[in-house]
Each structure stands twice: as structure tokens, then as C-alpha cells.
mmCIF file of N, CA and C in Angstrom:
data_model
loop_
_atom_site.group_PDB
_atom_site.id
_atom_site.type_symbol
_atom_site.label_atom_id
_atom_site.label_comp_id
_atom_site.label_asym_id
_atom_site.label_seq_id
_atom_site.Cartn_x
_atom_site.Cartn_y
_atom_site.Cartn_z
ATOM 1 N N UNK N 1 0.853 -1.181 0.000
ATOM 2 C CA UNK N 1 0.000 0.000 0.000
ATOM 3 C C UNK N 1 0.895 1.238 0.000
ATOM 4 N N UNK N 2 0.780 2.102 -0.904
ATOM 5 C CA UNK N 2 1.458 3.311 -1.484
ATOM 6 C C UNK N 2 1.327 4.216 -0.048
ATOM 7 N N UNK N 3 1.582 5.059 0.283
ATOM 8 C CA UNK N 3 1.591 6.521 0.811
ATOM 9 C C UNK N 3 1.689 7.337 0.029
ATOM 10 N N UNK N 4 1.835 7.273 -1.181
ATOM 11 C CA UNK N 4 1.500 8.367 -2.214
ATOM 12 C C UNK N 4 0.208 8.867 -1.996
ATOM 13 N N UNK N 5 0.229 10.373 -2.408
ATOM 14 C CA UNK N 5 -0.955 11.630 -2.348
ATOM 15 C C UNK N 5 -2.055 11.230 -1.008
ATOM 16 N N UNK N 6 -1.455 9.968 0.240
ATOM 17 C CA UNK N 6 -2.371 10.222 1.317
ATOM 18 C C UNK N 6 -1.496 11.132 2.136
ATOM 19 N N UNK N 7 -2.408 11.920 3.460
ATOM 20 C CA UNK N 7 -2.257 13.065 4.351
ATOM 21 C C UNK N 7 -1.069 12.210 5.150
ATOM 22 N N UNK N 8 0.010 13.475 5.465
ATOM 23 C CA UNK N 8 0.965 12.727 6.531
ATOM 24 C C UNK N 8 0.915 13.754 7.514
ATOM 25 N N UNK N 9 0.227 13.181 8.657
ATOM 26 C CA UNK N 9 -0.187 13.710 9.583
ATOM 27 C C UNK N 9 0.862 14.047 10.515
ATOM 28 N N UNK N 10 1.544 13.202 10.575
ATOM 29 C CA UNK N 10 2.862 12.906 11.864
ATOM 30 C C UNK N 10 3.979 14.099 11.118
ATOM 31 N N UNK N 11 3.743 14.452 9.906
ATOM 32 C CA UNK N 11 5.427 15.460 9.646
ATOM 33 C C UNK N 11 4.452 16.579 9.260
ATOM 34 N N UNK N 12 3.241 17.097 9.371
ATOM 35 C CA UNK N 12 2.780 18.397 9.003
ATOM 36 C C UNK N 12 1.877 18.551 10.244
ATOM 37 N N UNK N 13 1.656 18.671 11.021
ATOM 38 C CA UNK N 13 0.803 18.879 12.290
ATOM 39 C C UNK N 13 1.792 19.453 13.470
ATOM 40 N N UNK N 14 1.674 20.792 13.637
ATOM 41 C CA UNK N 14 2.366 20.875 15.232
ATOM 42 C C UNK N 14 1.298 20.536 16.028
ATOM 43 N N UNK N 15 1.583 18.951 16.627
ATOM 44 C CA UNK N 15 0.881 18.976 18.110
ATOM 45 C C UNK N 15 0.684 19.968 19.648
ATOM 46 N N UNK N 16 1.684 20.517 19.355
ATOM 47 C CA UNK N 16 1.724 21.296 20.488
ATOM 48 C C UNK N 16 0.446 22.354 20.221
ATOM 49 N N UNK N 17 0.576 22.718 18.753
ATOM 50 C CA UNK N 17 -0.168 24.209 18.843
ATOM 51 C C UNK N 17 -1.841 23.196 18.546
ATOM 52 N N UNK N 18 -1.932 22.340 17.713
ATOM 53 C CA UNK N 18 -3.617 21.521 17.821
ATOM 54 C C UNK N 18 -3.921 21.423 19.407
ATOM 55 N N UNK N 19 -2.826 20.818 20.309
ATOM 56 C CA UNK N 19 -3.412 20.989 21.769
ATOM 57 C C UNK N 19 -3.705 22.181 22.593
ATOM 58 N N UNK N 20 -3.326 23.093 22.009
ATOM 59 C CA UNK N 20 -3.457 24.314 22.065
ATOM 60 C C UNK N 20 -5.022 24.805 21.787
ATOM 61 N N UNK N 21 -5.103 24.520 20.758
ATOM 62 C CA UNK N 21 -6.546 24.545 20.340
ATOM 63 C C UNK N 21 -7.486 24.252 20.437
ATOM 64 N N UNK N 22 -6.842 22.733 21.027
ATOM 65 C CA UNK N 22 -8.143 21.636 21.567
ATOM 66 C C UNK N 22 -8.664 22.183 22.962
ATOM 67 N N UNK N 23 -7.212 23.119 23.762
ATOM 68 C CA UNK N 23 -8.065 23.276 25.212
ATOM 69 C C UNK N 23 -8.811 25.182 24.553
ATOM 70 N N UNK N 24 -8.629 25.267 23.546
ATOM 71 C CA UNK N 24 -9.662 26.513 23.507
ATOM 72 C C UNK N 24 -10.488 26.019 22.785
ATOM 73 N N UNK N 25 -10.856 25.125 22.284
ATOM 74 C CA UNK N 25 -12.376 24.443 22.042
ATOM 75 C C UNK N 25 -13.015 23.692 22.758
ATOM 76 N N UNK N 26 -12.129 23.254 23.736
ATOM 77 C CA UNK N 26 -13.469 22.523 24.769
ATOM 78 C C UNK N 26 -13.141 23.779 25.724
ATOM 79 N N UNK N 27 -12.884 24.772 26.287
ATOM 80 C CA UNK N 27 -13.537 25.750 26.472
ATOM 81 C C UNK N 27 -14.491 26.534 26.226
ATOM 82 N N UNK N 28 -14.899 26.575 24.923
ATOM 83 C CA UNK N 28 -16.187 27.124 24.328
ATOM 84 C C UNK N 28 -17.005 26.336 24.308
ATOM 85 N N UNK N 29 -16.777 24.898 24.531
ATOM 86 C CA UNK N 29 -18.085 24.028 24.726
ATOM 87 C C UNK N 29 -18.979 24.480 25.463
ATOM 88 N N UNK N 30 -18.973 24.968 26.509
ATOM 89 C CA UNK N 30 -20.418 25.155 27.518
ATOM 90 C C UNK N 30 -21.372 26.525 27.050
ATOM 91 N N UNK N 31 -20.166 27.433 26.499
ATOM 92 C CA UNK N 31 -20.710 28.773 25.886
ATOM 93 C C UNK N 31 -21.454 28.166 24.401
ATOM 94 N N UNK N 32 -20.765 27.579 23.668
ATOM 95 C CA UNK N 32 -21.299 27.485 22.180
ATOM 96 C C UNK N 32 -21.704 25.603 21.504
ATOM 97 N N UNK N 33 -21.480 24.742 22.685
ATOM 98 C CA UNK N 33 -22.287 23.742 22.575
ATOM 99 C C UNK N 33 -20.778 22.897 21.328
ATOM 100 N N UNK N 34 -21.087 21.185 22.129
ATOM 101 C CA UNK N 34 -20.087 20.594 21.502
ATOM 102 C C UNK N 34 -20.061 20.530 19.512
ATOM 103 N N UNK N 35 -18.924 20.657 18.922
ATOM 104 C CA UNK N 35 -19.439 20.926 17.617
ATOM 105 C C UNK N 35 -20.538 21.464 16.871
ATOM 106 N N UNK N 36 -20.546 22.504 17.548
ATOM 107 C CA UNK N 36 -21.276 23.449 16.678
ATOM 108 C C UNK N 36 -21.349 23.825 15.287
ATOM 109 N N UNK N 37 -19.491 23.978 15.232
ATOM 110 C CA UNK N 37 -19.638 24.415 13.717
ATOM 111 C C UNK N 37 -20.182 23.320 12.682
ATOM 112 N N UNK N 38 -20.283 21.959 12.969
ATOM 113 C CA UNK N 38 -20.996 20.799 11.867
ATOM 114 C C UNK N 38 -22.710 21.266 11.879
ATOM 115 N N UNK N 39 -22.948 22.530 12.626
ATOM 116 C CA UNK N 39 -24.067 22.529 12.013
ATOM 117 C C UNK N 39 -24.640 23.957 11.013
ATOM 118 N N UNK N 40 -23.156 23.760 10.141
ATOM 119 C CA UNK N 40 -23.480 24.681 9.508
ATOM 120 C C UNK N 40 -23.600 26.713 9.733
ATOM 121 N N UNK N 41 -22.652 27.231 10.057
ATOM 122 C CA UNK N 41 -22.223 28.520 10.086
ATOM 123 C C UNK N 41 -21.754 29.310 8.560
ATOM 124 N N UNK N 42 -22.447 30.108 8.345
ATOM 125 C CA UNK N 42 -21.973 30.508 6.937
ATOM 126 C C UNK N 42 -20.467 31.461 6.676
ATOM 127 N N UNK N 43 -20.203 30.805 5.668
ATOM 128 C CA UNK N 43 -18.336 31.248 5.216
ATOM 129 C C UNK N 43 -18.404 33.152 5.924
ATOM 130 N N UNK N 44 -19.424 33.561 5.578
ATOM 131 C CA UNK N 44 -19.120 35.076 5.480
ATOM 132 C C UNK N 44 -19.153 35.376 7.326
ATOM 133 N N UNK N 45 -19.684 34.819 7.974
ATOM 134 C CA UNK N 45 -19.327 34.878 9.746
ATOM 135 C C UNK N 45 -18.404 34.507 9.970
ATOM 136 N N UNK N 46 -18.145 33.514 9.144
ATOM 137 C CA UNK N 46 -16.622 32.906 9.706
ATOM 138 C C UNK N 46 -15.556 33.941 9.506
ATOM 139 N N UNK N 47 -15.409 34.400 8.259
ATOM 140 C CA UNK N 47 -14.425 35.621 7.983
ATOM 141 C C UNK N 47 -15.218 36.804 8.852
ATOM 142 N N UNK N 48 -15.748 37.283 9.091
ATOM 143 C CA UNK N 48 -16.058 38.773 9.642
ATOM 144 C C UNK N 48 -15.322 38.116 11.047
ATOM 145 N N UNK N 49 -15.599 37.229 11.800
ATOM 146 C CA UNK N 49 -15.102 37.114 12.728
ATOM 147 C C UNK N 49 -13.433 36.719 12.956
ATOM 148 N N UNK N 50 -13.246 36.221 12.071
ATOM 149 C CA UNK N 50 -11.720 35.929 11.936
ATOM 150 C C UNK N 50 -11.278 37.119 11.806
ATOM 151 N N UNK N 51 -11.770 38.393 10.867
ATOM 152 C CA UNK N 51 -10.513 39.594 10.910
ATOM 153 C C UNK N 51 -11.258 39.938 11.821
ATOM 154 N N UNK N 52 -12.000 39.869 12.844
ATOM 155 C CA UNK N 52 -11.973 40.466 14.176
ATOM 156 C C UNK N 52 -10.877 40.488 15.321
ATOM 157 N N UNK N 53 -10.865 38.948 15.128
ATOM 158 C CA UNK N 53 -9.560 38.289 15.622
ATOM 159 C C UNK N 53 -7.794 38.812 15.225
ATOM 160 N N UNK N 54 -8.245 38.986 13.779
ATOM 161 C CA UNK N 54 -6.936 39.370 13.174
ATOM 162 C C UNK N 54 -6.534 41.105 14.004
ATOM 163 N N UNK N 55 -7.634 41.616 13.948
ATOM 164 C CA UNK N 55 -7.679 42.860 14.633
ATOM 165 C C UNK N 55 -7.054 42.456 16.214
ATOM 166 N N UNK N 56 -7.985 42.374 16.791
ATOM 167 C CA UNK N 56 -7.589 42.122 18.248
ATOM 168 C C UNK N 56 -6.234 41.691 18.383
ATOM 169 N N UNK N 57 -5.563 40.564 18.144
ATOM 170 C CA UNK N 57 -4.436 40.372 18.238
ATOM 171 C C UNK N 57 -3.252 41.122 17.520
ATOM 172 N N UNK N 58 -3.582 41.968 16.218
ATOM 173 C CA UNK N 58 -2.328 42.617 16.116
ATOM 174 C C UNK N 58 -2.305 43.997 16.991
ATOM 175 N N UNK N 59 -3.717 44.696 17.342
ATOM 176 C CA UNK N 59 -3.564 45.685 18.318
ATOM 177 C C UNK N 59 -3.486 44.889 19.512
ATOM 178 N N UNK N 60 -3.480 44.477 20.118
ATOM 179 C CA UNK N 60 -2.926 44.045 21.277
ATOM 180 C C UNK N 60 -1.403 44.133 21.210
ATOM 181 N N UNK N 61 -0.628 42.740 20.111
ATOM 182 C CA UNK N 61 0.669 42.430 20.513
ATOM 183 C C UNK N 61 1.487 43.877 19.771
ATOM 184 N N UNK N 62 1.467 44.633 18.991
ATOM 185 C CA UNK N 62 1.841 45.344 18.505
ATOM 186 C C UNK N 62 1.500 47.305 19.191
ATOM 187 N N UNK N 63 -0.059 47.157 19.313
ATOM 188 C CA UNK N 63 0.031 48.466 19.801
ATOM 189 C C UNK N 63 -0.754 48.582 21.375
ATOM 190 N N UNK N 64 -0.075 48.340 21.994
ATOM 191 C CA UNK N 64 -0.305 47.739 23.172
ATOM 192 C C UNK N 64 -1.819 47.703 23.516
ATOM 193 N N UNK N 65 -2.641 46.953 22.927
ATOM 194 C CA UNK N 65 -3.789 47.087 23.020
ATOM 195 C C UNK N 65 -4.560 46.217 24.154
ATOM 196 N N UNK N 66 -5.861 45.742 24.666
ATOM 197 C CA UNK N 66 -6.021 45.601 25.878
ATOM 198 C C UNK N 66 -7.534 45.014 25.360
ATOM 199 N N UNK N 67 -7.528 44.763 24.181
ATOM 200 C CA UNK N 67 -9.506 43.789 23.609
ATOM 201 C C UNK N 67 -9.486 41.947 23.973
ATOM 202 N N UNK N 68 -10.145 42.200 24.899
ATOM 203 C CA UNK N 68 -10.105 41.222 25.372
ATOM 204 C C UNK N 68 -8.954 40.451 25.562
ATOM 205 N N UNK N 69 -8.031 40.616 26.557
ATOM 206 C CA UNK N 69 -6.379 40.194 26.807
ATOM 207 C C UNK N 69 -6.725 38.561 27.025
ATOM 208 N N UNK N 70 -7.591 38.220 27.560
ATOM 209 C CA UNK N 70 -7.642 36.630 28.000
ATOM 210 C C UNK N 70 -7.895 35.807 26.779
ATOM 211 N N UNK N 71 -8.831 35.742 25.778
ATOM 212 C CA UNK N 71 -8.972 35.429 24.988
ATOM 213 C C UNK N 71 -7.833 35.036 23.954
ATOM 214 N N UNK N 72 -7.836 33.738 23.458
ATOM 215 C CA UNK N 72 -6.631 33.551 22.758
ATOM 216 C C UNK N 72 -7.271 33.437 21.152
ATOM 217 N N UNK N 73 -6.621 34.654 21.288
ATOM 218 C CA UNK N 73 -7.142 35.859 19.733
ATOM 219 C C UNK N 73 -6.329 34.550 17.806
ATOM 220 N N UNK N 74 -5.354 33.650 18.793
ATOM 221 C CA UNK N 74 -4.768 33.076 17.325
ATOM 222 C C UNK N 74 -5.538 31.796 17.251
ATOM 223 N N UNK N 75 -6.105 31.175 18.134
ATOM 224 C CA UNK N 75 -6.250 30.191 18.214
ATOM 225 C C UNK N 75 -8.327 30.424 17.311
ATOM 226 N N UNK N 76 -9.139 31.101 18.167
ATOM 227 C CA UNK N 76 -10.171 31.883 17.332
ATOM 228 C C UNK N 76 -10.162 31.747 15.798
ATOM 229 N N UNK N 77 -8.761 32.793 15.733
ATOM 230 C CA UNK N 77 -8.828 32.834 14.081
ATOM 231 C C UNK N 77 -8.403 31.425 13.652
ATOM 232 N N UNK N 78 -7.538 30.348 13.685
ATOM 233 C CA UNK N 78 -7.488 28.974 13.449
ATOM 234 C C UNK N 78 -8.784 28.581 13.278
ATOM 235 N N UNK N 79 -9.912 28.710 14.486
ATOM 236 C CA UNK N 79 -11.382 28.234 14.447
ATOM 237 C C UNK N 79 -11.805 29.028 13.196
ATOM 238 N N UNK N 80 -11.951 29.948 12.676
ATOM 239 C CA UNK N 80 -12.821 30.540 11.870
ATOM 240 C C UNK N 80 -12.165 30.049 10.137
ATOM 241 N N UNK N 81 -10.721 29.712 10.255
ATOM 242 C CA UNK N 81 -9.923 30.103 8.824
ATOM 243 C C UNK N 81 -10.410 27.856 8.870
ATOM 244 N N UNK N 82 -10.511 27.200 10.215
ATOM 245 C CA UNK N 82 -11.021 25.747 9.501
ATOM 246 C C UNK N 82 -12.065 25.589 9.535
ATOM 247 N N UNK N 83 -13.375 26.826 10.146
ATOM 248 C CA UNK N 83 -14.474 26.805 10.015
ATOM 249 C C UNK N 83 -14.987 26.875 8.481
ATOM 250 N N UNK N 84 -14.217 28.128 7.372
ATOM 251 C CA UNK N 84 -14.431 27.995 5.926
ATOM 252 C C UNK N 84 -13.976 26.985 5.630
ATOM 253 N N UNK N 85 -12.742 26.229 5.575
ATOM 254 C CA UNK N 85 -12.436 25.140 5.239
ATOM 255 C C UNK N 85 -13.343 24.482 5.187
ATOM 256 N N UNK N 86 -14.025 23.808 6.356
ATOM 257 C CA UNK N 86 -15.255 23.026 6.493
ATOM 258 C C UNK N 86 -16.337 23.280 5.420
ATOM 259 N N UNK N 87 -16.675 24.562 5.367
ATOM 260 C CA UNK N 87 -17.852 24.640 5.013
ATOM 261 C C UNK N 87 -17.517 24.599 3.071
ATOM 262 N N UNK N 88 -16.278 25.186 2.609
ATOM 263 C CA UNK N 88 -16.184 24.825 1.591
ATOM 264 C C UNK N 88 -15.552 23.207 1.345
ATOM 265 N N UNK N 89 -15.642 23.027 1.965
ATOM 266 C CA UNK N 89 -15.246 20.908 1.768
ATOM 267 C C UNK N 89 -16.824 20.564 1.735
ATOM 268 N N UNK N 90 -17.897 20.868 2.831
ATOM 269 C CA UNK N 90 -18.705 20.320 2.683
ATOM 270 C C UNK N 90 -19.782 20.905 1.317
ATOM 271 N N UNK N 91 -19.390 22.456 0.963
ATOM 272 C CA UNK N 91 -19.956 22.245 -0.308
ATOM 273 C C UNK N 91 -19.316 21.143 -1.926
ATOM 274 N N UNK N 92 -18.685 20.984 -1.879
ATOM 275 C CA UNK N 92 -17.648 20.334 -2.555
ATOM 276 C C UNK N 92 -18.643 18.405 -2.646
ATOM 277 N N UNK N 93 -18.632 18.156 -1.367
ATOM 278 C CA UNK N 93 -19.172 16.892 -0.621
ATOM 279 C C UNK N 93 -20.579 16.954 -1.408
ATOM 280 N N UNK N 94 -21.335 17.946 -1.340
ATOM 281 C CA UNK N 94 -22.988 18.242 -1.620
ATOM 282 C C UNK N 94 -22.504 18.232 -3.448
ATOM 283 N N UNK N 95 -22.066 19.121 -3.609
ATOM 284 C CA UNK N 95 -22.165 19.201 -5.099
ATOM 285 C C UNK N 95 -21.859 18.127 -5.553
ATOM 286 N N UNK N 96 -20.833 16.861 -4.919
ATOM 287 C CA UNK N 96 -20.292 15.666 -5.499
ATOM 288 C C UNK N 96 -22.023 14.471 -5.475
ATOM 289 N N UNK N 97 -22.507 14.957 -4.709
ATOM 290 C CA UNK N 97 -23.432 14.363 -4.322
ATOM 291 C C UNK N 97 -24.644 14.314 -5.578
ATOM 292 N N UNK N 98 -24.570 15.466 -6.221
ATOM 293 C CA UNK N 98 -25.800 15.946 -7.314
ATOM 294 C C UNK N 98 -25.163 15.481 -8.621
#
């Protein structure tokens, strides 16, 4: 069995920073309910909220800014930039479907 054109998970994944992510998504579990985004959030929220994020964190680390300091402003935008992902895979999935 080839490994040709399948995903290699083990040499493109920083674990450190997915665990990273994983404890700011089961943090939002109780606020926004387990997997939410599989039920469908549209591409254009996902981006308005991602350069929200993009905002917040470069005024913060750059001009000493103070929007919401607890919040982990990179990890957010990760959620929103694989939230489109998602949603354009699952159009992809639907159209394969028709």
C-alpha cells in the first residue's frame, strides 16, 4: 500500500499548537455547545469574525492594546480560517453528491 498523495499527519501537524486549540475548544463548549460548527455557520461569519480576531491580536501584541487580553485571539482565528475550510469541503461533498 502506497503513501502516495495520502495526508501525513505525523510530519505536518504541530501537536503542540492543535493541543493548544483543543483546550480553547473545549472551552467554548459550555458557551457554544459541543461541535457546533458541523451545524453549519456561513463562510461570510466565519471571515467577519476571523478579521476580528486578526484585529484584536495585532492591536494588542503590537500596539499595546487591551480587547479582550484573556482570549486567545490566534487560536479563534485557526477556528474561523477551519471553520471555511469546512464549510467549503462540505460544499464540494454536496455538489459531489448531485
Amino acid at each position: 500500500d502506497s503513501e502516495e498523495e495520502k495526508p501525513d499527519f505525523t510530519e505536518t501537524i504541530s501537536w503542540t499548537a492543535l493541543n493548544r486549540y483543543a483546550r480553547y475548544m473545549t472551552g467554548k463548549k459550555a458557551k457554544y455547545g459541543s461541535g457546533n460548527f458541523k451545524k453549519g455557520i456561513p463562510a461570510d461569519s466565519y471571515e467577519r469574525s476571523l478579521l476580528r480576531h486578526v484585529d484584536k491580536y495585532m492591536r494588542n501584541k503590537y500596539e499595546n492594546g487591551s480587547d479582550e487580553p484573556n482570549e486567545d485571539h490566534l487560536s479563534a482565528i485557526v477556528f474561523n480560517a477551519f471553520g471555511i475550510m469546512h464549510e467549503e469541503e462540505q460544499s464540494i461533498i454536496e455538489n459531489d453528491k448531485s
